[in-house]
Amino acid sequence: MSYISRAIETAKSRNPGEIEFLQVVEEMFESIHTVVESNPKYEENAILERMLEPDRQILFRVTWVDDAGRVQVNRGYRVQFNNSIGPYKGGLRLHPSVNLSIMKSLAFEQVFKNSLTGLPIGGGKGGSDFDPKGKSEREIMRFCQNFMIELSRYLGHNLDVPAGDIGVGMREIGYLFGQYKRIKNVFEPSVITGKNINYGGSLVRKEATGYGLIYYVREMLKDNGESFEGKNVIISGSGNVAIYACEKAQQYGANIIAMCDSDGYVYDKDGIDLETMKRIKERDRKRISEYIIDHPNAEYYSGQKGIFSLKCDIALPCATQYDIGIEDAAKLKNNGCFVIGEGANMPCTNEATAYLLENGFLIAASKAANAGGVATSALEMSQNNMGLYWDFSEVNEKLDHIMVNIFNTTKKAATNYGFDKNYSAGANIASFLKISDVMLNHGIF
Ligand code: NDP
C-alpha cells in the first residue's frame, strides 16, 4: 500500500463518521500522489499524518437568553488547523448544519487555500450550530456576545484572526468585535476581519470573494480562448459571494439567468436585476421568491436543486458545500454547461468533480477560486497594522493581481505534474508543496 493510501486509511480510522473531513482529505491527497511518492522525505517526516491533525480544536458551550426569556444552548467551535505560514485565519459560520466534521474540513481546506494567496496567513475555521434565521436582531447580538466570551481566549492578531462566513456578515462581525474590545479592553482591529469601514474594515472586502472568483474564472476562460461576454450563467446562492460574483460577471458581459436561496430559485431569462436582488437579500434579508413581485416575467420555483437543470454555459455554485452531486453534474453536462467556478467551499462532491473532469469541464476549484475573500482579509490586516486605509481601486487592483497570480500558480503546477487543464490538481499540488516545505523547515513537532 502506498504512503498516501496508508495516510488516508489512518485518517478514516482516527476520524470515524467525519464524512466531510474525509472527503476533503481524499480529494487533496489523491492529486498529490506523484509528488509525495517521488520523494521519501515526506514519509520519513510523517508529513501527511502531521497535516491531518489540527494544531488544536476547541469546542465550547454558548449559553444565551432569547427574547422570550428562555435559556438557549448552542455549541461553539474553533479549529486552529495549521499556523506554519501565519496566524490561523478563516471564517466563522452560523448555521444549524455546523458540526466538527464540517469545521475540520473547512479549516483543512483553508490551510492550503491561504497558502495560495502568497500572503502570511495560516488556516482555521469556526462557528456554531446557532441558526440566525428567524432570530431578532437583539437575539443575534446576544448570541454573538456570548460566543465571543469564550472565543476571545483563543484569538489575537498574531494568533488567530476570524472573519465572516455563512450567517456572519458585517453586522455580526460588529457585535463580535465590540465584545472582544470590551473583554480585552484593547482596540485591536486586526484581530477580526470583515469589519465596517468606520472602525478598520477594508474597502472591497465585501465584494472580494465574488469578484475574486470572477477574476480567477476570467483567467481560466482566457487560457482556453474564451470569455464571459455573452455567456449564460447560473449562480447558486444569493448571499455575499453570489451577489458580488453576479455583479462582476455582469460587468464582463455575462447574462446571469438564475440565482437561488435555500428555498428555491428564480429564473430570469432577461438577466437577473442585481439591484432588486441586493434589496431583497442584502438589505431586507427576505426570501428570493419576492423577486418576481418586481419582475413578473421572471419565474420562481421552489426547491433550490432545480437550478442545475437550466441550460447554461457557466455554473457558479456560491451557496454551500456539496451542492452539486453526480446527478446535478450530469444535468449540467447535458444542458451544455462547460465551466464550473466554485465560489462556495467544496460545492461539488468528489464524485461530481471526477465526472465533470472526465467530461472536459473547466473547473475553478474553491481552494483557489474563492481565495479572494481571505486574501482581502489579509489586506485588511495589513492596513490595520499600518494604521492606514487604501482606496477602493487600490485594494481591487491588488485583489485582481493576487487572483491572476493564484491562477498562474495553479496552472503551472498542473502543467509541471502532467495534469494539463486540471487546475484543481494544480491548486492541491502547489499548496501542498508550500505548506510541506515550511513544515519541514520548522522541524519535527
Ligand atoms: P451567505 O450566508 O451570505 O449566503 C449563503 C447563501 O447560500 C444564501 O443564499 C443561502 O440561502 C444559501 N445557502 C446556505 N445554506 C444552504 C443550503 N444548505 N442549501 C442551499 N442554499 C444554502 O454566505 P456567503 O455568501 O458568505 O458564503 C457562501 C459560500 O461561500 C460558503 O460555502 C462559504 O464558506 C464560502 N465562502 C465565503 C467567503 C466570504 O467571504 N463570504 C469566503 C470564501 C468562501 P438562505 O438565504 O436561504 O440561507
Short mmCIF file of C-alpha atoms and ligand atoms in Angstrom, two decimals:
data_model
loop_
_atom_site.label_atom_id
_atom_site.label_comp_id
_atom_site.label_asym_id
_atom_site.label_seq_id
_atom_site.Cartn_x
_atom_site.Cartn_y
_atom_site.Cartn_z
CA MET A 1 0.00 0.00 0.00
CA SER A 2 1.37 3.46 -0.91
CA TYR A 3 2.15 6.10 1.73
CA ILE A 4 -0.84 8.17 0.52
CA SER A 5 -3.25 5.21 0.79
CA ARG A 6 -1.99 4.43 4.29
CA ALA A 7 -2.40 8.05 5.35
CA ILE A 8 -5.99 8.07 4.04
CA GLU A 9 -6.71 4.83 5.92
CA THR A 10 -5.26 6.38 9.08
CA ALA A 11 -7.48 9.42 8.61
CA LYS A 12 -10.53 7.16 8.27
CA SER A 13 -9.78 5.14 11.36
CA ARG A 14 -8.96 8.21 13.50
CA ASN A 15 -11.94 10.29 12.36
CA PRO A 16 -14.83 7.84 12.05
CA GLY A 17 -18.05 9.28 10.66
CA GLU A 18 -16.45 12.61 9.69
CA ILE A 19 -17.66 12.38 6.11
CA GLU A 20 -16.94 15.96 5.08
CA PHE A 21 -13.45 15.97 6.58
CA LEU A 22 -12.54 12.64 4.98
CA GLN A 23 -13.86 13.82 1.65
CA VAL A 24 -11.59 16.89 1.52
CA VAL A 25 -8.61 14.85 2.67
CA GLU A 26 -9.14 12.26 -0.07
CA GLU A 27 -9.68 14.94 -2.70
CA MET A 28 -6.45 16.68 -1.69
CA PHE A 29 -4.29 13.59 -1.23
CA GLU A 30 -5.32 11.90 -4.45
CA SER A 31 -3.89 14.69 -6.58
CA ILE A 32 -0.56 14.88 -4.73
CA HIS A 33 0.23 11.21 -5.30
CA THR A 34 3.10 11.79 -7.74
CA VAL A 35 4.67 14.49 -5.58
CA VAL A 36 4.55 12.51 -2.35
CA GLU A 37 5.54 9.11 -3.70
CA SER A 38 8.51 10.51 -5.63
CA ASN A 39 10.25 11.90 -2.55
CA PRO A 40 10.85 9.82 0.60
CA LYS A 41 11.29 12.94 2.79
CA TYR A 42 7.50 13.26 3.17
CA GLU A 43 7.08 9.79 4.65
CA GLU A 44 10.29 9.99 6.69
CA ASN A 45 8.94 13.14 8.35
CA ALA A 46 5.34 11.86 8.61
CA ILE A 47 4.19 15.00 6.79
CA LEU A 48 0.77 13.64 5.82
CA GLU A 49 -0.05 12.38 9.32
CA ARG A 50 1.02 15.74 10.76
CA MET A 51 -1.06 17.64 8.21
CA LEU A 52 -4.12 15.59 9.12
CA GLU A 53 -4.13 16.57 12.79
CA PRO A 54 -5.28 20.11 13.62
CA ASP A 55 -2.90 22.01 15.90
CA ARG A 56 -5.93 22.16 18.22
CA GLN A 57 -9.71 22.08 18.06
CA ILE A 58 -11.77 24.00 20.55
CA LEU A 59 -15.37 23.08 21.41
CA PHE A 60 -17.42 25.10 23.83
CA ARG A 61 -20.89 25.78 25.17
CA VAL A 62 -22.62 29.02 24.21
CA THR A 63 -25.49 29.93 26.53
CA TRP A 64 -27.74 32.88 25.74
CA VAL A 65 -31.23 34.12 26.54
CA ASP A 66 -33.84 34.57 23.80
CA ASP A 67 -36.42 37.38 23.56
CA ALA A 68 -38.96 35.27 25.45
CA GLY A 69 -36.54 34.90 28.37
CA ARG A 70 -35.78 31.23 27.66
CA VAL A 71 -32.24 29.95 28.11
CA GLN A 72 -30.77 28.58 24.88
CA VAL A 73 -27.66 26.43 24.49
CA ASN A 74 -25.58 26.10 21.33
CA ARG A 75 -22.22 24.60 20.58
CA GLY A 76 -19.25 26.77 19.53
CA TYR A 77 -16.23 25.60 17.51
CA ARG A 78 -12.82 26.90 16.53
CA VAL A 79 -10.45 24.60 14.69
CA GLN A 80 -6.92 26.01 14.59
CA PHE A 81 -5.52 23.73 11.93
CA ASN A 82 -2.09 24.91 10.87
CA ASN A 83 -0.11 28.11 11.50
CA SER A 84 3.04 27.25 9.56
CA ILE A 85 2.91 30.37 7.42
CA GLY A 86 0.96 32.82 9.58
CA PRO A 87 -1.69 33.24 12.29
CA TYR A 88 -4.76 30.99 11.96
CA LYS A 89 -7.17 32.68 9.57
CA GLY A 90 -10.63 31.55 8.49
CA GLY A 91 -14.28 32.47 8.83
CA LEU A 92 -16.96 31.87 11.40
CA ARG A 93 -20.13 30.11 10.23
CA LEU A 94 -23.51 30.28 11.95
CA HIS A 95 -25.76 27.56 10.54
CA PRO A 96 -27.68 24.65 12.09
CA SER A 97 -25.68 22.17 9.96
CA VAL A 98 -22.38 23.14 11.64
CA ASN A 99 -20.56 20.19 13.24
CA LEU A 100 -16.96 19.22 13.93
CA SER A 101 -16.51 17.37 10.65
CA ILE A 102 -17.63 20.40 8.62
CA MET A 103 -15.44 22.72 10.68
CA LYS A 104 -12.41 20.47 10.24
CA SER A 105 -12.99 20.06 6.51
CA LEU A 106 -13.24 23.83 6.03
CA ALA A 107 -10.21 24.51 8.26
CA PHE A 108 -8.13 21.90 6.41
CA GLU A 109 -9.05 23.49 3.06
CA GLN A 110 -8.32 26.93 4.46
CA VAL A 111 -4.71 26.00 5.26
CA PHE A 112 -3.98 25.26 1.60
CA LYS A 113 -6.19 27.99 0.17
CA ASN A 114 -4.48 30.63 2.28
CA SER A 115 -1.06 29.50 1.17
CA LEU A 116 -2.06 30.09 -2.47
CA THR A 117 -2.71 33.79 -1.80
CA GLY A 118 1.01 34.35 -1.26
CA LEU A 119 0.16 36.18 1.99
CA PRO A 120 1.29 35.22 5.51
CA ILE A 121 -1.86 33.52 6.83
CA GLY A 122 -2.35 30.08 8.37
CA GLY A 123 -5.63 28.16 8.36
CA GLY A 124 -8.56 27.79 10.76
CA LYS A 125 -12.34 27.82 10.82
CA GLY A 126 -15.06 28.19 13.42
CA GLY A 127 -18.70 28.76 14.07
CA SER A 128 -21.75 27.40 15.76
CA ASP A 129 -24.89 25.40 15.13
CA PHE A 130 -26.85 28.55 16.10
CA ASP A 131 -29.44 29.31 13.40
CA PRO A 132 -29.71 33.06 12.75
CA LYS A 133 -32.83 32.55 10.61
CA GLY A 134 -35.95 33.89 12.33
CA LYS A 135 -33.94 35.40 15.21
CA SER A 136 -34.39 39.05 16.18
CA GLU A 137 -31.51 41.46 15.90
CA ARG A 138 -31.16 41.53 19.70
CA GLU A 139 -31.04 37.72 19.84
CA ILE A 140 -28.29 37.67 17.24
CA MET A 141 -26.37 40.30 19.21
CA ARG A 142 -26.71 38.36 22.47
CA PHE A 143 -25.62 35.15 20.78
CA CYS A 144 -22.55 36.83 19.25
CA GLN A 145 -21.58 38.40 22.58
CA ASN A 146 -21.83 35.10 24.45
CA PHE A 147 -19.99 33.26 21.67
CA MET A 148 -17.13 35.78 21.92
CA ILE A 149 -16.84 35.43 25.71
CA GLU A 150 -15.27 32.01 25.20
CA LEU A 151 -13.74 32.51 21.74
CA SER A 152 -11.80 35.61 22.85
CA ARG A 153 -9.45 33.41 24.93
CA TYR A 154 -8.04 31.91 21.74
CA LEU A 155 -7.78 34.96 19.45
CA GLY A 156 -5.11 37.57 18.84
CA HIS A 157 -3.76 39.43 15.80
CA ASN A 158 -0.69 37.18 15.71
CA LEU A 159 -2.54 34.13 16.93
CA ASP A 160 -5.95 33.63 15.30
CA VAL A 161 -7.94 36.08 13.20
CA PRO A 162 -11.51 35.05 12.31
CA ALA A 163 -13.80 36.59 9.68
CA GLY A 164 -17.32 36.09 8.34
CA ASP A 165 -18.79 33.11 6.52
CA ILE A 166 -22.34 31.75 6.09
CA GLY A 167 -24.61 33.62 8.51
CA VAL A 168 -21.87 36.03 9.60
CA GLY A 169 -21.79 39.36 7.79
CA MET A 170 -20.70 42.85 8.79
CA ARG A 171 -23.44 43.17 11.42
CA GLU A 172 -22.31 40.04 13.28
CA ILE A 173 -18.63 40.99 12.91
CA GLY A 174 -19.54 44.30 14.59
CA TYR A 175 -21.09 42.54 17.58
CA LEU A 176 -18.17 40.11 17.83
CA PHE A 177 -15.55 42.86 17.60
CA GLY A 178 -17.43 45.05 20.09
CA GLN A 179 -17.50 42.24 22.62
CA TYR A 180 -13.81 41.37 22.09
CA LYS A 181 -12.91 45.03 22.67
CA ARG A 182 -14.97 45.07 25.85
CA ILE A 183 -13.48 41.82 27.24
CA LYS A 184 -9.85 42.60 26.43
CA ASN A 185 -10.06 46.36 26.97
CA VAL A 186 -7.99 46.94 23.85
CA PHE A 187 -8.72 48.30 20.38
CA GLU A 188 -7.12 45.57 18.27
CA PRO A 189 -8.72 45.84 14.80
CA SER A 190 -6.55 43.21 13.11
CA VAL A 191 -7.99 40.52 15.42
CA ILE A 192 -11.02 40.08 13.16
CA THR A 193 -11.71 40.96 9.53
CA GLY A 194 -14.78 41.86 7.53
CA LYS A 195 -15.29 44.93 9.72
CA ASN A 196 -17.21 48.05 8.83
CA ILE A 197 -15.00 50.64 7.15
CA ASN A 198 -15.55 53.09 10.03
CA TYR A 199 -13.53 51.02 12.50
CA GLY A 200 -10.85 49.30 10.48
CA GLY A 201 -12.64 47.47 7.69
CA SER A 202 -11.23 47.38 4.19
CA LEU A 203 -12.90 48.60 1.05
CA VAL A 204 -13.55 45.69 -1.36
CA ARG A 205 -13.74 43.10 1.47
CA LYS A 206 -17.49 42.79 0.95
CA GLU A 207 -17.07 42.25 -2.79
CA ALA A 208 -13.80 40.31 -2.58
CA THR A 209 -14.82 36.65 -2.72
CA GLY A 210 -17.33 37.15 -5.54
CA TYR A 211 -15.10 39.50 -7.53
CA GLY A 212 -12.07 37.28 -6.92
CA LEU A 213 -13.97 34.25 -8.20
CA ILE A 214 -14.78 36.07 -11.41
CA TYR A 215 -11.17 37.27 -11.83
CA TYR A 216 -9.97 33.67 -11.47
CA VAL A 217 -12.59 32.29 -13.88
CA ARG A 218 -11.78 35.12 -16.33
CA GLU A 219 -8.15 33.94 -16.38
CA MET A 220 -9.20 30.32 -16.81
CA LEU A 221 -11.52 31.23 -19.69
CA LYS A 222 -8.79 33.35 -21.29
CA ASP A 223 -6.38 30.40 -21.05
CA ASN A 224 -8.89 28.43 -23.11
CA GLY A 225 -9.68 31.13 -25.68
CA GLU A 226 -12.99 32.07 -24.02
CA SER A 227 -14.51 34.96 -22.08
CA PHE A 228 -17.60 35.88 -20.04
CA GLU A 229 -19.02 38.01 -22.87
CA GLY A 230 -22.48 36.75 -23.88
CA LYS A 231 -22.33 33.60 -21.71
CA ASN A 232 -25.42 32.38 -19.86
CA VAL A 233 -24.55 31.88 -16.22
CA ILE A 234 -26.38 30.34 -13.26
CA ILE A 235 -25.37 31.16 -9.69
CA SER A 236 -26.47 29.04 -6.76
CA GLY A 237 -26.90 31.12 -3.61
CA SER A 238 -27.86 34.76 -3.23
CA GLY A 239 -25.65 35.67 -0.29
CA ASN A 240 -22.45 37.68 -0.13
CA VAL A 241 -20.39 35.60 -2.56
CA ALA A 242 -23.24 35.07 -5.05
CA ILE A 243 -24.25 38.74 -5.22
CA TYR A 244 -20.76 40.07 -5.94
CA ALA A 245 -19.95 37.26 -8.37
CA CYS A 246 -23.11 38.30 -10.18
CA GLU A 247 -22.07 41.97 -10.17
CA LYS A 248 -18.61 41.40 -11.63
CA ALA A 249 -19.75 38.77 -14.16
CA GLN A 250 -22.42 41.20 -15.41
CA GLN A 251 -19.74 43.88 -15.77
CA TYR A 252 -17.85 41.43 -18.01
CA GLY A 253 -20.92 40.99 -20.23
CA ALA A 254 -22.31 37.71 -18.86
CA ASN A 255 -26.07 37.09 -18.68
CA ILE A 256 -26.93 35.81 -15.19
CA ILE A 257 -30.15 33.88 -15.76
CA ALA A 258 -30.77 32.33 -12.34
CA MET A 259 -29.97 32.58 -8.62
CA CYS A 260 -31.35 30.77 -5.59
CA ASP A 261 -31.64 30.66 -1.82
CA SER A 262 -32.20 27.58 0.29
CA ASP A 263 -35.95 27.60 -0.50
CA GLY A 264 -35.99 27.94 -4.27
CA TYR A 265 -34.62 29.64 -7.37
CA VAL A 266 -35.56 32.44 -9.75
CA TYR A 267 -35.11 32.16 -13.48
CA ASP A 268 -35.00 35.48 -15.34
CA LYS A 269 -34.16 34.98 -18.99
CA ASP A 270 -33.65 38.77 -19.39
CA GLY A 271 -30.88 38.62 -16.81
CA ILE A 272 -31.10 38.96 -13.03
CA ASP A 273 -31.70 42.52 -11.88
CA LEU A 274 -28.98 42.87 -9.28
CA GLU A 275 -30.39 45.93 -7.55
CA THR A 276 -33.60 44.02 -6.79
CA MET A 277 -31.59 41.03 -5.59
CA LYS A 278 -29.44 43.21 -3.29
CA ARG A 279 -32.51 44.87 -1.84
CA ILE A 280 -34.25 41.56 -1.09
CA LYS A 281 -31.29 39.53 0.18
CA GLU A 282 -28.74 42.07 1.41
CA ARG A 283 -30.86 44.94 2.76
CA ASP A 284 -34.20 43.37 3.73
CA ARG A 285 -32.97 39.78 4.45
CA LYS A 286 -36.07 38.36 2.77
CA ARG A 287 -36.68 35.29 0.60
CA ILE A 288 -35.69 35.18 -3.07
CA SER A 289 -39.29 34.33 -4.03
CA GLU A 290 -40.05 38.08 -3.65
CA TYR A 291 -38.02 38.79 -6.79
CA ILE A 292 -40.96 38.03 -9.07
CA ILE A 293 -43.08 40.76 -7.42
CA ASP A 294 -40.92 43.37 -9.17
CA HIS A 295 -40.14 41.19 -12.16
CA PRO A 296 -43.32 39.40 -13.20
CA ASN A 297 -41.66 38.00 -16.33
CA ALA A 298 -39.24 36.03 -14.17
CA GLU A 299 -40.19 32.62 -12.79
CA TYR A 300 -39.81 31.28 -9.24
CA TYR A 301 -39.53 27.56 -8.49
CA SER A 302 -39.40 26.11 -5.03
CA GLY A 303 -36.59 23.67 -4.31
CA GLN A 304 -33.10 25.00 -4.83
CA LYS A 305 -31.77 21.94 -6.71
CA GLY A 306 -33.73 22.67 -9.90
CA ILE A 307 -31.32 25.48 -10.71
CA PHE A 308 -28.81 22.93 -12.03
CA SER A 309 -31.34 21.71 -14.63
CA LEU A 310 -31.21 25.01 -16.52
CA LYS A 311 -29.46 25.37 -19.84
CA CYS A 312 -26.31 27.46 -19.32
CA ASP A 313 -22.63 27.84 -20.26
CA ILE A 314 -21.19 28.52 -16.83
CA ALA A 315 -22.33 27.45 -13.34
CA LEU A 316 -21.07 29.31 -10.29
CA PRO A 317 -22.05 27.38 -7.14
CA CYS A 318 -21.86 30.04 -4.40
CA ALA A 319 -24.14 28.63 -1.67
CA THR A 320 -22.73 25.81 0.41
CA GLN A 321 -20.73 22.57 0.37
CA TYR A 322 -21.72 19.56 -1.77
CA ASP A 323 -24.42 21.44 -3.63
CA ILE A 324 -23.56 19.64 -6.89
CA GLY A 325 -23.79 15.88 -6.77
CA ILE A 326 -23.32 13.45 -9.61
CA GLU A 327 -26.90 13.85 -10.87
CA ASP A 328 -26.63 17.63 -10.95
CA ALA A 329 -23.30 17.29 -12.76
CA ALA A 330 -24.90 15.09 -15.42
CA LYS A 331 -27.71 17.61 -15.89
CA LEU A 332 -25.22 20.44 -16.28
CA LYS A 333 -23.32 18.50 -18.92
CA ASN A 334 -26.45 17.56 -20.86
CA ASN A 335 -27.56 21.20 -20.85
CA GLY A 336 -24.36 22.48 -22.44
CA CYS A 337 -22.55 23.82 -19.40
CA PHE A 338 -18.76 23.53 -19.67
CA VAL A 339 -17.35 25.70 -16.87
CA ILE A 340 -17.69 25.47 -13.08
CA GLY A 341 -16.45 28.30 -10.86
CA GLU A 342 -16.60 27.31 -7.21
CA GLY A 343 -17.47 30.36 -5.12
CA ALA A 344 -18.65 28.25 -2.18
CA ASN A 345 -16.25 25.96 -0.37
CA MET A 346 -16.26 22.45 -1.83
CA PRO A 347 -19.62 22.81 -3.63
CA CYS A 348 -19.06 19.66 -5.74
CA THR A 349 -18.87 16.17 -4.29
CA ASN A 350 -15.69 14.27 -5.21
CA GLU A 351 -17.80 12.04 -7.45
CA ALA A 352 -19.27 15.05 -9.27
CA THR A 353 -15.83 16.62 -9.71
CA ALA A 354 -14.41 13.40 -11.20
CA TYR A 355 -17.37 13.17 -13.59
CA LEU A 356 -17.06 16.82 -14.65
CA LEU A 357 -13.32 16.48 -15.29
CA GLU A 358 -13.86 13.31 -17.33
CA ASN A 359 -16.36 15.24 -19.40
CA GLY A 360 -13.94 18.04 -20.22
CA PHE A 361 -15.29 20.73 -17.87
CA LEU A 362 -13.02 23.57 -16.87
CA ILE A 363 -13.19 23.73 -13.08
CA ALA A 364 -12.08 26.67 -10.97
CA ALA A 365 -11.68 24.84 -7.65
CA SER A 366 -12.77 26.64 -4.48
CA LYS A 367 -9.37 26.26 -2.85
CA ALA A 368 -8.00 28.66 -5.45
CA ALA A 369 -11.01 30.43 -6.95
CA ASN A 370 -12.63 31.76 -3.76
CA ALA A 371 -9.37 32.76 -2.08
CA GLY A 372 -10.04 36.43 -2.90
CA GLY A 373 -12.05 36.86 0.31
CA VAL A 374 -9.34 35.69 2.64
CA ALA A 375 -6.68 37.49 0.60
CA THR A 376 -8.54 40.77 1.07
CA SER A 377 -8.94 39.96 4.75
CA ALA A 378 -5.15 39.75 4.88
CA LEU A 379 -5.02 43.15 3.13
CA GLU A 380 -7.41 44.43 5.82
CA MET A 381 -5.00 43.16 8.50
CA SER A 382 -2.09 44.90 6.73
CA GLN A 383 -3.97 48.21 6.63
CA ASN A 384 -4.88 47.84 10.33
CA ASN A 385 -1.31 47.07 11.27
CA MET A 386 0.00 50.06 9.32
CA GLY A 387 -2.81 52.29 10.57
CA LEU A 388 -3.95 53.43 7.13
CA TYR A 389 -6.66 52.92 4.52
CA TRP A 390 -6.26 52.13 0.84
CA ASP A 391 -8.93 53.35 -1.58
CA PHE A 392 -11.30 51.04 -3.48
CA SER A 393 -9.31 50.90 -6.70
CA GLU A 394 -6.04 50.19 -4.87
CA VAL A 395 -7.48 47.20 -2.99
CA ASN A 396 -9.35 45.99 -6.06
CA GLU A 397 -6.19 46.11 -8.16
CA LYS A 398 -4.28 44.16 -5.50
CA LEU A 399 -7.09 41.59 -5.39
CA ASP A 400 -7.10 41.21 -9.18
CA HIS A 401 -3.31 40.83 -9.16
CA ILE A 402 -3.49 38.18 -6.40
CA MET A 403 -6.14 36.18 -8.32
CA VAL A 404 -4.07 36.29 -11.53
CA ASN A 405 -1.07 35.02 -9.53
CA ILE A 406 -3.15 32.23 -7.99
CA PHE A 407 -4.37 31.18 -11.43
CA ASN A 408 -0.81 31.18 -12.81
CA THR A 409 0.45 29.18 -9.81
CA THR A 410 -2.26 26.53 -10.16
CA LYS A 411 -1.82 26.31 -13.92
CA LYS A 412 1.96 25.97 -13.63
CA ALA A 413 1.72 23.18 -11.04
CA ALA A 414 -0.91 21.35 -13.13
CA THR A 415 1.32 21.57 -16.22
CA ASN A 416 4.51 20.57 -14.38
CA TYR A 417 2.91 17.45 -12.90
CA GLY A 418 1.09 16.32 -16.07
CA PHE A 419 -2.44 17.38 -15.09
CA ASP A 420 -2.94 19.64 -18.13
CA LYS A 421 -6.24 21.56 -17.66
CA ASN A 422 -6.96 20.08 -14.24
CA TYR A 423 -6.45 23.33 -12.31
CA SER A 424 -7.87 21.74 -9.13
CA ALA A 425 -4.98 19.28 -9.07
CA GLY A 426 -2.63 22.20 -9.71
CA ALA A 427 -4.06 24.05 -6.69
CA ASN A 428 -3.64 20.98 -4.49
CA ILE A 429 -0.06 20.38 -5.59
CA ALA A 430 1.13 23.99 -5.36
CA SER A 431 -0.34 24.47 -1.89
CA PHE A 432 0.91 21.11 -0.61
CA LEU A 433 4.45 21.89 -1.78
CA LYS A 434 4.42 25.23 0.03
CA ILE A 435 2.96 24.02 3.34
CA SER A 436 5.03 20.83 3.50
CA ASP A 437 8.21 22.74 2.71
CA VAL A 438 7.59 25.18 5.59
CA MET A 439 6.67 22.34 7.97
CA LEU A 440 9.95 20.64 7.11
CA ASN A 441 11.80 23.92 7.70
CA HIS A 442 10.23 24.28 11.13
CA GLY A 443 11.44 20.87 12.31
CA ILE A 444 9.58 17.93 13.79
CA PHE A 445 6.81 18.66 16.28
P1 NDP B 1 -24.21 33.89 2.99
O1 NDP B 1 -24.72 33.47 4.29
O2 NDP B 1 -24.09 35.34 2.68
O3 NDP B 1 -25.08 33.24 1.82
C1 NDP B 1 -25.25 31.87 1.71
C2 NDP B 1 -26.20 31.61 0.57
O4 NDP B 1 -26.29 30.22 0.36
C3 NDP B 1 -27.62 32.08 0.86
O5 NDP B 1 -28.24 32.41 -0.37
C4 NDP B 1 -28.25 30.84 1.47
O6 NDP B 1 -29.66 30.78 1.34
C5 NDP B 1 -27.61 29.75 0.66
N1 NDP B 1 -27.50 28.50 1.42
C6 NDP B 1 -26.91 28.32 2.62
N2 NDP B 1 -27.02 27.05 3.01
C7 NDP B 1 -27.68 26.42 2.03
C8 NDP B 1 -28.10 25.10 1.86
N3 NDP B 1 -27.86 24.15 2.77
N4 NDP B 1 -28.76 24.80 0.71
C9 NDP B 1 -28.99 25.77 -0.20
N5 NDP B 1 -28.61 27.04 -0.08
C10 NDP B 1 -27.96 27.35 1.02
O7 NDP B 1 -22.80 33.16 2.82
P2 NDP B 1 -21.59 33.53 1.87
O8 NDP B 1 -22.08 34.03 0.57
O9 NDP B 1 -20.63 34.34 2.64
O10 NDP B 1 -20.90 32.10 1.68
C11 NDP B 1 -21.31 31.20 0.66
C12 NDP B 1 -20.24 30.14 0.46
O11 NDP B 1 -19.01 30.77 0.11
C13 NDP B 1 -19.93 29.26 1.68
O12 NDP B 1 -19.55 27.98 1.20
C14 NDP B 1 -18.71 29.94 2.26
O13 NDP B 1 -17.93 29.04 3.02
C15 NDP B 1 -17.98 30.35 1.00
N6 NDP B 1 -17.01 31.41 1.18
C16 NDP B 1 -17.40 32.64 1.63
C17 NDP B 1 -16.46 33.64 1.75
C18 NDP B 1 -16.85 35.03 2.11
O14 NDP B 1 -16.00 35.92 2.03
N7 NDP B 1 -18.10 35.31 2.44
C19 NDP B 1 -15.02 33.39 1.52
C20 NDP B 1 -14.75 32.07 0.96
C21 NDP B 1 -15.71 31.13 0.85
P3 NDP B 1 -30.61 31.35 2.50
O15 NDP B 1 -30.68 32.84 2.28
O16 NDP B 1 -31.89 30.65 2.27
O17 NDP B 1 -29.96 30.98 3.79
#
